[in-house]
Each structure stands twice: as C-alpha cells, then as structure tokens.
Amino acid sequence: EHEGGVVLFSVAGIDSEAVGQALDREDICVRPGFHCAALAHATLGTPAGGAVRASVGYTNSERDIRRTLEAVRRLCR
C-alpha cells in the first residue's frame, strides 16, 4: 500500500509542460517534467515529456484539491 502527499500524473496527448502551464493559468502550482529523476520516470514508464507532480500539504484545503481535480478533468476532455 502506498500513501503520501504526492501524485504523479500525465494527460494523454498533452505534454507535461503544457499541462503545467494550463494549471498555472488557474493559479494551481504543479511541477512538470522529470523532477531530477529520469531513471525513476523510465521505470514508471511515464511519457517522453515526463509527468506532472502535484504535492498536497497541510496548507492545502479540500477546495484546493477539488479545483485541481476539476482543472485536470477539463484538460482531459
């Protein structure tokens, strides 16, 4: 079982940098790319452009998480 405050994801057909920029325009902070861990990404099988990392901490609210999920859903459409 894996638990933690970090989620790594990608959106099919959209480069991780573009996903990061789209979320940034909605004031949602994420980190796209390879996160100084290219070998880990190779092991995980992430796309050629890397993935997007979202971190949740004690300062984030449920509203923050809902806004992020809604924004990612819109990108997936």
mmCIF file of N, CA, C and O in Angstrom:
data_model
loop_
_atom_site.group_PDB
_atom_site.id
_atom_site.type_symbol
_atom_site.label_atom_id
_atom_site.label_comp_id
_atom_site.label_asym_id
_atom_site.label_seq_id
_atom_site.Cartn_x
_atom_site.Cartn_y
_atom_site.Cartn_z
ATOM 1 N N GLU A 1 0.852 -1.178 0.000
ATOM 2 C CA GLU A 1 0.000 0.000 0.000
ATOM 3 C C GLU A 1 0.892 1.234 0.000
ATOM 4 O O GLU A 1 1.867 1.311 0.730
ATOM 5 N N HIS A 2 0.544 2.197 -0.856
ATOM 6 C CA HIS A 2 1.322 3.436 -0.966
ATOM 7 C C HIS A 2 0.486 4.605 -0.473
ATOM 8 O O HIS A 2 -0.665 4.765 -0.861
ATOM 9 N N GLU A 3 1.063 5.387 0.413
ATOM 10 C CA GLU A 3 0.397 6.574 0.925
ATOM 11 C C GLU A 3 1.367 7.741 0.855
ATOM 12 O O GLU A 3 2.568 7.562 0.986
ATOM 13 N N GLY A 4 0.834 8.917 0.659
ATOM 14 C CA GLY A 4 1.686 10.087 0.647
ATOM 15 C C GLY A 4 0.954 11.282 0.076
ATOM 16 O O GLY A 4 -0.178 11.164 -0.405
ATOM 17 N N GLY A 5 1.613 12.410 0.092
ATOM 18 C CA GLY A 5 1.010 13.639 -0.373
ATOM 19 C C GLY A 5 1.449 14.054 -1.755
ATOM 20 O O GLY A 5 1.320 15.213 -2.116
ATOM 21 N N VAL A 6 1.988 13.111 -2.542
ATOM 22 C CA VAL A 6 2.467 13.433 -3.882
ATOM 23 C C VAL A 6 1.744 12.562 -4.891
ATOM 24 O O VAL A 6 1.612 11.355 -4.699
ATOM 25 N N VAL A 7 1.275 13.210 -5.970
ATOM 26 C CA VAL A 7 0.606 12.489 -7.049
ATOM 27 C C VAL A 7 1.351 12.807 -8.336
ATOM 28 O O VAL A 7 1.609 13.968 -8.646
ATOM 29 N N LEU A 8 1.704 11.774 -9.082
ATOM 30 C CA LEU A 8 2.367 11.922 -10.371
ATOM 31 C C LEU A 8 1.380 11.488 -11.443
ATOM 32 O O LEU A 8 0.812 10.396 -11.357
ATOM 33 N N PHE A 9 1.133 12.353 -12.443
ATOM 34 C CA PHE A 9 0.156 12.004 -13.464
ATOM 35 C C PHE A 9 0.543 12.608 -14.811
ATOM 36 O O PHE A 9 1.401 13.481 -14.897
ATOM 37 N N SER A 10 -0.099 12.121 -15.853
ATOM 38 C CA SER A 10 0.046 12.696 -17.185
ATOM 39 C C SER A 10 -1.335 12.745 -17.820
ATOM 40 O O SER A 10 -2.251 12.037 -17.401
ATOM 41 N N VAL A 11 -1.469 13.607 -18.819
ATOM 42 C CA VAL A 11 -2.716 13.731 -19.572
ATOM 43 C C VAL A 11 -2.402 13.276 -20.985
ATOM 44 O O VAL A 11 -1.527 13.850 -21.646
ATOM 45 N N ALA A 12 -3.078 12.237 -21.449
ATOM 46 C CA ALA A 12 -2.812 11.661 -22.771
ATOM 47 C C ALA A 12 -2.888 12.733 -23.847
ATOM 48 O O ALA A 12 -3.842 13.505 -23.916
ATOM 49 N N GLY A 13 -1.840 12.796 -24.659
ATOM 50 C CA GLY A 13 -1.822 13.713 -25.787
ATOM 51 C C GLY A 13 -1.406 15.132 -25.468
ATOM 52 O O GLY A 13 -1.348 15.972 -26.363
ATOM 53 N N ILE A 14 -1.113 15.434 -24.199
ATOM 54 C CA ILE A 14 -0.693 16.788 -23.811
ATOM 55 C C ILE A 14 0.627 16.685 -23.060
ATOM 56 O O ILE A 14 0.739 15.962 -22.075
ATOM 57 N N ASP A 15 1.633 17.404 -23.535
ATOM 58 C CA ASP A 15 2.948 17.408 -22.897
ATOM 59 C C ASP A 15 2.839 17.916 -21.461
ATOM 60 O O ASP A 15 2.017 18.798 -21.158
ATOM 61 N N SER A 16 3.668 17.384 -20.584
ATOM 62 C CA SER A 16 3.599 17.769 -19.170
ATOM 63 C C SER A 16 3.820 19.266 -18.969
ATOM 64 O O SER A 16 3.202 19.874 -18.085
ATOM 65 N N GLU A 17 4.677 19.875 -19.787
ATOM 66 C CA GLU A 17 4.905 21.325 -19.678
ATOM 67 C C GLU A 17 3.620 22.093 -19.993
ATOM 68 O O GLU A 17 3.294 23.067 -19.314
ATOM 69 N N ALA A 18 2.878 21.649 -21.006
ATOM 70 C CA ALA A 18 1.623 22.308 -21.375
ATOM 71 C C ALA A 18 0.577 22.139 -20.267
ATOM 72 O O ALA A 18 -0.185 23.067 -19.977
ATOM 73 N N VAL A 19 0.551 20.970 -19.649
ATOM 74 C CA VAL A 19 -0.375 20.745 -18.530
ATOM 75 C C VAL A 19 -0.013 21.694 -17.384
ATOM 76 O O VAL A 19 -0.880 22.347 -16.805
ATOM 77 N N GLY A 20 1.278 21.783 -17.081
ATOM 78 C CA GLY A 20 1.726 22.681 -16.014
ATOM 79 C C GLY A 20 1.362 24.123 -16.292
ATOM 80 O O GLY A 20 0.916 24.847 -15.403
ATOM 81 N N GLN A 21 1.527 24.568 -17.543
ATOM 82 C CA GLN A 21 1.195 25.944 -17.905
ATOM 83 C C GLN A 21 -0.307 26.195 -17.796
ATOM 84 O O GLN A 21 -0.740 27.247 -17.318
ATOM 85 N N ALA A 22 -1.109 25.227 -18.245
ATOM 86 C CA ALA A 22 -2.566 25.367 -18.172
ATOM 87 C C ALA A 22 -3.022 25.479 -16.713
ATOM 88 O O ALA A 22 -3.869 26.314 -16.380
ATOM 89 N N LEU A 23 -2.457 24.649 -15.852
ATOM 90 C CA LEU A 23 -2.829 24.703 -14.443
ATOM 91 C C LEU A 23 -2.322 25.993 -13.791
ATOM 92 O O LEU A 23 -3.009 26.577 -12.954
ATOM 93 N N ASP A 24 -1.161 26.443 -14.199
ATOM 94 C CA ASP A 24 -0.611 27.691 -13.669
ATOM 95 C C ASP A 24 -1.534 28.869 -13.981
ATOM 96 O O ASP A 24 -1.723 29.756 -13.144
ATOM 97 N N ARG A 25 -2.137 28.861 -15.169
ATOM 98 C CA ARG A 25 -3.075 29.934 -15.534
ATOM 99 C C ARG A 25 -4.293 29.956 -14.606
ATOM 100 O O ARG A 25 -4.980 30.967 -14.503
ATOM 101 N N GLU A 26 -4.546 28.841 -13.932
ATOM 102 C CA GLU A 26 -5.659 28.774 -12.971
ATOM 103 C C GLU A 26 -5.156 28.887 -11.528
ATOM 104 O O GLU A 26 -5.853 28.525 -10.581
ATOM 105 N N ASP A 27 -3.910 29.366 -11.381
ATOM 106 C CA ASP A 27 -3.276 29.531 -10.061
ATOM 107 C C ASP A 27 -3.158 28.215 -9.305
ATOM 108 O O ASP A 27 -3.314 28.167 -8.080
ATOM 109 N N ILE A 28 -2.883 27.152 -10.045
ATOM 110 C CA ILE A 28 -2.633 25.835 -9.450
ATOM 111 C C ILE A 28 -1.167 25.514 -9.712
ATOM 112 O O ILE A 28 -0.732 25.461 -10.864
ATOM 113 N N CYS A 29 -0.410 25.325 -8.654
ATOM 114 C CA CYS A 29 1.032 25.104 -8.770
ATOM 115 C C CYS A 29 1.347 23.608 -8.799
ATOM 116 O O CYS A 29 1.003 22.883 -7.860
ATOM 117 N N VAL A 30 1.987 23.185 -9.873
ATOM 118 C CA VAL A 30 2.459 21.807 -10.027
ATOM 119 C C VAL A 30 3.856 21.869 -10.637
ATOM 120 O O VAL A 30 4.311 22.945 -11.041
ATOM 121 N N ARG A 31 4.503 20.735 -10.730
ATOM 122 C CA ARG A 31 5.827 20.703 -11.345
ATOM 123 C C ARG A 31 5.823 19.679 -12.468
ATOM 124 O O ARG A 31 5.665 18.473 -12.214
ATOM 125 N N PRO A 32 5.992 20.117 -13.718
ATOM 126 C CA PRO A 32 6.064 19.197 -14.851
ATOM 127 C C PRO A 32 7.503 18.785 -15.140
ATOM 128 O O PRO A 32 8.450 19.444 -14.717
ATOM 129 N N GLY A 33 7.664 17.683 -15.864
ATOM 130 C CA GLY A 33 8.991 17.270 -16.313
ATOM 131 C C GLY A 33 9.439 15.955 -15.708
ATOM 132 O O GLY A 33 8.641 15.062 -15.450
ATOM 133 N N PHE A 34 10.763 15.871 -15.488
ATOM 134 C CA PHE A 34 11.361 14.629 -14.986
ATOM 135 C C PHE A 34 11.802 14.715 -13.526
ATOM 136 O O PHE A 34 12.262 13.736 -12.952
ATOM 137 N N HIS A 35 11.695 15.882 -12.910
ATOM 138 C CA HIS A 35 11.913 16.060 -11.472
ATOM 139 C C HIS A 35 13.267 15.545 -11.001
ATOM 140 O O HIS A 35 13.376 14.947 -9.932
ATOM 141 N N CYS A 36 14.294 15.740 -11.818
ATOM 142 C CA CYS A 36 15.663 15.290 -11.493
ATOM 143 C C CYS A 36 15.710 13.789 -11.231
ATOM 144 O O CYS A 36 16.525 13.315 -10.441
ATOM 145 N N ALA A 37 14.804 13.042 -11.857
ATOM 146 C CA ALA A 37 14.729 11.602 -11.612
ATOM 147 C C ALA A 37 14.356 10.863 -12.897
ATOM 148 O O ALA A 37 13.398 10.104 -12.940
ATOM 149 N N ALA A 38 15.133 11.095 -13.960
ATOM 150 C CA ALA A 38 14.821 10.494 -15.259
ATOM 151 C C ALA A 38 14.765 8.961 -15.186
ATOM 152 O O ALA A 38 13.913 8.338 -15.825
ATOM 153 N N LEU A 39 15.635 8.341 -14.403
ATOM 154 C CA LEU A 39 15.614 6.877 -14.299
ATOM 155 C C LEU A 39 14.348 6.386 -13.607
ATOM 156 O O LEU A 39 13.784 5.360 -13.978
ATOM 157 N N ALA A 40 13.882 7.124 -12.616
ATOM 158 C CA ALA A 40 12.628 6.750 -11.956
ATOM 159 C C ALA A 40 11.471 6.848 -12.943
ATOM 160 O O ALA A 40 10.595 5.980 -12.980
ATOM 161 N N HIS A 41 11.485 7.882 -13.766
ATOM 162 C CA HIS A 41 10.428 8.029 -14.769
ATOM 163 C C HIS A 41 10.503 6.908 -15.807
ATOM 164 O O HIS A 41 9.470 6.418 -16.266
ATOM 165 N N ALA A 42 11.705 6.500 -16.161
ATOM 166 C CA ALA A 42 11.857 5.375 -17.095
ATOM 167 C C ALA A 42 11.276 4.105 -16.484
ATOM 168 O O ALA A 42 10.589 3.336 -17.155
ATOM 169 N N THR A 43 11.518 3.899 -15.208
ATOM 170 C CA THR A 43 10.981 2.729 -14.512
ATOM 171 C C THR A 43 9.456 2.768 -14.462
ATOM 172 O O THR A 43 8.793 1.749 -14.637
ATOM 173 N N LEU A 44 8.909 3.954 -14.237
ATOM 174 C CA LEU A 44 7.457 4.118 -14.153
ATOM 175 C C LEU A 44 6.787 4.089 -15.530
ATOM 176 O O LEU A 44 5.580 3.912 -15.621
ATOM 177 N N GLY A 45 7.571 4.308 -16.580
ATOM 178 C CA GLY A 45 7.010 4.310 -17.926
ATOM 179 C C GLY A 45 6.245 5.577 -18.258
ATOM 180 O O GLY A 45 5.290 5.546 -19.034
ATOM 181 N N THR A 46 6.669 6.696 -17.686
ATOM 182 C CA THR A 46 5.993 7.953 -17.996
ATOM 183 C C THR A 46 6.275 8.363 -19.435
ATOM 184 O O THR A 46 7.230 7.890 -20.042
ATOM 185 N N PRO A 47 5.451 9.247 -20.002
ATOM 186 C CA PRO A 47 5.633 9.662 -21.392
ATOM 187 C C PRO A 47 6.982 10.338 -21.625
ATOM 188 O O PRO A 47 7.673 10.735 -20.681
ATOM 189 N N ALA A 48 7.325 10.523 -22.889
ATOM 190 C CA ALA A 48 8.614 11.110 -23.267
ATOM 191 C C ALA A 48 8.836 12.490 -22.659
ATOM 192 O O ALA A 48 9.967 12.867 -22.391
ATOM 193 N N GLY A 49 7.789 13.251 -22.424
ATOM 194 C CA GLY A 49 7.914 14.588 -21.867
ATOM 195 C C GLY A 49 7.854 14.630 -20.357
ATOM 196 O O GLY A 49 7.734 15.693 -19.764
ATOM 197 N N GLY A 50 7.904 13.474 -19.715
ATOM 198 C CA GLY A 50 7.825 13.438 -18.261
ATOM 199 C C GLY A 50 6.390 13.399 -17.777
ATOM 200 O O GLY A 50 5.487 12.997 -18.505
ATOM 201 N N ALA A 51 6.184 13.832 -16.570
ATOM 202 C CA ALA A 51 4.857 13.799 -15.954
ATOM 203 C C ALA A 51 4.671 15.057 -15.111
ATOM 204 O O ALA A 51 5.574 15.882 -14.997
ATOM 205 N N VAL A 52 3.508 15.178 -14.541
ATOM 206 C CA VAL A 52 3.182 16.327 -13.700
ATOM 207 C C VAL A 52 3.105 15.843 -12.255
ATOM 208 O O VAL A 52 2.471 14.836 -11.965
ATOM 209 N N ARG A 53 3.772 16.579 -11.368
ATOM 210 C CA ARG A 53 3.751 16.224 -9.953
ATOM 211 C C ARG A 53 2.944 17.262 -9.189
ATOM 212 O O ARG A 53 3.203 18.464 -9.284
ATOM 213 N N ALA A 54 1.955 16.782 -8.462
ATOM 214 C CA ALA A 54 1.161 17.639 -7.576
ATOM 215 C C ALA A 54 1.427 17.177 -6.153
ATOM 216 O O ALA A 54 1.370 15.991 -5.860
ATOM 217 N N SER A 55 1.744 18.117 -5.296
ATOM 218 C CA SER A 55 2.011 17.803 -3.893
ATOM 219 C C SER A 55 0.942 18.442 -3.027
ATOM 220 O O SER A 55 0.585 19.599 -3.224
ATOM 221 N N VAL A 56 0.449 17.683 -2.071
ATOM 222 C CA VAL A 56 -0.570 18.172 -1.152
ATOM 223 C C VAL A 56 0.040 18.256 0.232
ATOM 224 O O VAL A 56 0.672 17.317 0.702
ATOM 225 N N GLY A 57 -0.133 19.397 0.864
ATOM 226 C CA GLY A 57 0.412 19.597 2.200
ATOM 227 C C GLY A 57 -0.641 20.109 3.168
ATOM 228 O O GLY A 57 -1.814 20.278 2.806
ATOM 229 N N TYR A 58 -0.219 20.380 4.375
ATOM 230 C CA TYR A 58 -1.155 20.785 5.417
ATOM 231 C C TYR A 58 -1.799 22.136 5.135
ATOM 232 O O TYR A 58 -2.842 22.453 5.696
ATOM 233 N N THR A 59 -1.207 22.940 4.247
ATOM 234 C CA THR A 59 -1.799 24.243 3.932
ATOM 235 C C THR A 59 -2.857 24.152 2.843
ATOM 236 O O THR A 59 -3.557 25.129 2.582
ATOM 237 N N ASN A 60 -2.972 22.993 2.186
ATOM 238 C CA ASN A 60 -3.984 22.825 1.144
ATOM 239 C C ASN A 60 -5.325 22.450 1.751
ATOM 240 O O ASN A 60 -5.399 21.679 2.692
ATOM 241 N N SER A 61 -6.373 22.996 1.166
ATOM 242 C CA SER A 61 -7.725 22.694 1.629
ATOM 243 C C SER A 61 -8.381 21.692 0.679
ATOM 244 O O SER A 61 -7.873 21.429 -0.412
ATOM 245 N N GLU A 62 -9.518 21.168 1.098
ATOM 246 C CA GLU A 62 -10.282 20.285 0.212
ATOM 247 C C GLU A 62 -10.690 21.051 -1.043
ATOM 248 O O GLU A 62 -10.726 20.484 -2.130
ATOM 249 N N ARG A 63 -10.974 22.330 -0.900
ATOM 250 C CA ARG A 63 -11.325 23.163 -2.052
ATOM 251 C C ARG A 63 -10.174 23.212 -3.047
ATOM 252 O O ARG A 63 -10.382 23.122 -4.254
ATOM 253 N N ASP A 64 -8.939 23.348 -2.555
ATOM 254 C CA ASP A 64 -7.767 23.352 -3.439
ATOM 255 C C ASP A 64 -7.695 22.052 -4.240
ATOM 256 O O ASP A 64 -7.421 22.067 -5.442
ATOM 257 N N ILE A 65 -7.925 20.956 -3.562
ATOM 258 C CA ILE A 65 -7.855 19.648 -4.223
ATOM 259 C C ILE A 65 -8.970 19.515 -5.251
ATOM 260 O O ILE A 65 -8.738 19.070 -6.383
ATOM 261 N N ARG A 66 -10.173 19.934 -4.905
ATOM 262 C CA ARG A 66 -11.304 19.883 -5.849
ATOM 263 C C ARG A 66 -11.022 20.741 -7.082
ATOM 264 O O ARG A 66 -11.263 20.322 -8.210
ATOM 265 N N ARG A 67 -10.498 21.953 -6.875
ATOM 266 C CA ARG A 67 -10.165 22.841 -8.000
ATOM 267 C C ARG A 67 -9.145 22.191 -8.919
ATOM 268 O O ARG A 67 -9.255 22.280 -10.146
ATOM 269 N N THR A 68 -8.151 21.543 -8.339
ATOM 270 C CA THR A 68 -7.122 20.877 -9.144
ATOM 271 C C THR A 68 -7.724 19.734 -9.944
ATOM 272 O O THR A 68 -7.486 19.613 -11.151
ATOM 273 N N LEU A 69 -8.522 18.906 -9.292
ATOM 274 C CA LEU A 69 -9.158 17.786 -9.997
ATOM 275 C C LEU A 69 -10.065 18.273 -11.117
ATOM 276 O O LEU A 69 -10.059 17.709 -12.221
ATOM 277 N N GLU A 70 -10.832 19.322 -10.870
ATOM 278 C CA GLU A 70 -11.714 19.865 -11.904
ATOM 279 C C GLU A 70 -10.915 20.405 -13.085
ATOM 280 O O GLU A 70 -11.282 20.197 -14.237
ATOM 281 N N ALA A 71 -9.811 21.081 -12.817
ATOM 282 C CA ALA A 71 -8.977 21.625 -13.890
ATOM 283 C C ALA A 71 -8.354 20.501 -14.715
ATOM 284 O O ALA A 71 -8.304 20.589 -15.947
ATOM 285 N N VAL A 72 -7.897 19.448 -14.057
ATOM 286 C CA VAL A 72 -7.318 18.313 -14.792
ATOM 287 C C VAL A 72 -8.402 17.609 -15.611
ATOM 288 O O VAL A 72 -8.161 17.236 -16.765
ATOM 289 N N ARG A 73 -9.589 17.476 -15.063
ATOM 290 C CA ARG A 73 -10.701 16.872 -15.835
ATOM 291 C C ARG A 73 -10.977 17.667 -17.100
ATOM 292 O O ARG A 73 -11.203 17.090 -18.166
ATOM 293 N N ARG A 74 -10.971 18.989 -16.992
ATOM 294 C CA ARG A 74 -11.202 19.817 -18.176
ATOM 295 C C ARG A 74 -10.121 19.577 -19.224
ATOM 296 O O ARG A 74 -10.405 19.520 -20.430
ATOM 297 N N LEU A 75 -8.883 19.437 -18.786
ATOM 298 C CA LEU A 75 -7.795 19.175 -19.735
ATOM 299 C C LEU A 75 -7.947 17.813 -20.413
ATOM 300 O O LEU A 75 -7.542 17.656 -21.559
ATOM 301 N N CYS A 76 -8.517 16.870 -19.708
ATOM 302 C CA CYS A 76 -8.672 15.522 -20.249
ATOM 303 C C CYS A 76 -9.779 15.435 -21.313
ATOM 304 O O CYS A 76 -9.824 14.481 -22.071
ATOM 305 N N ARG A 77 -10.654 16.405 -21.342
ATOM 306 C CA ARG A 77 -11.760 16.371 -22.302
ATOM 307 C C ARG A 77 -11.324 16.680 -23.698
ATOM 308 O O ARG A 77 -10.529 17.339 -24.086
#
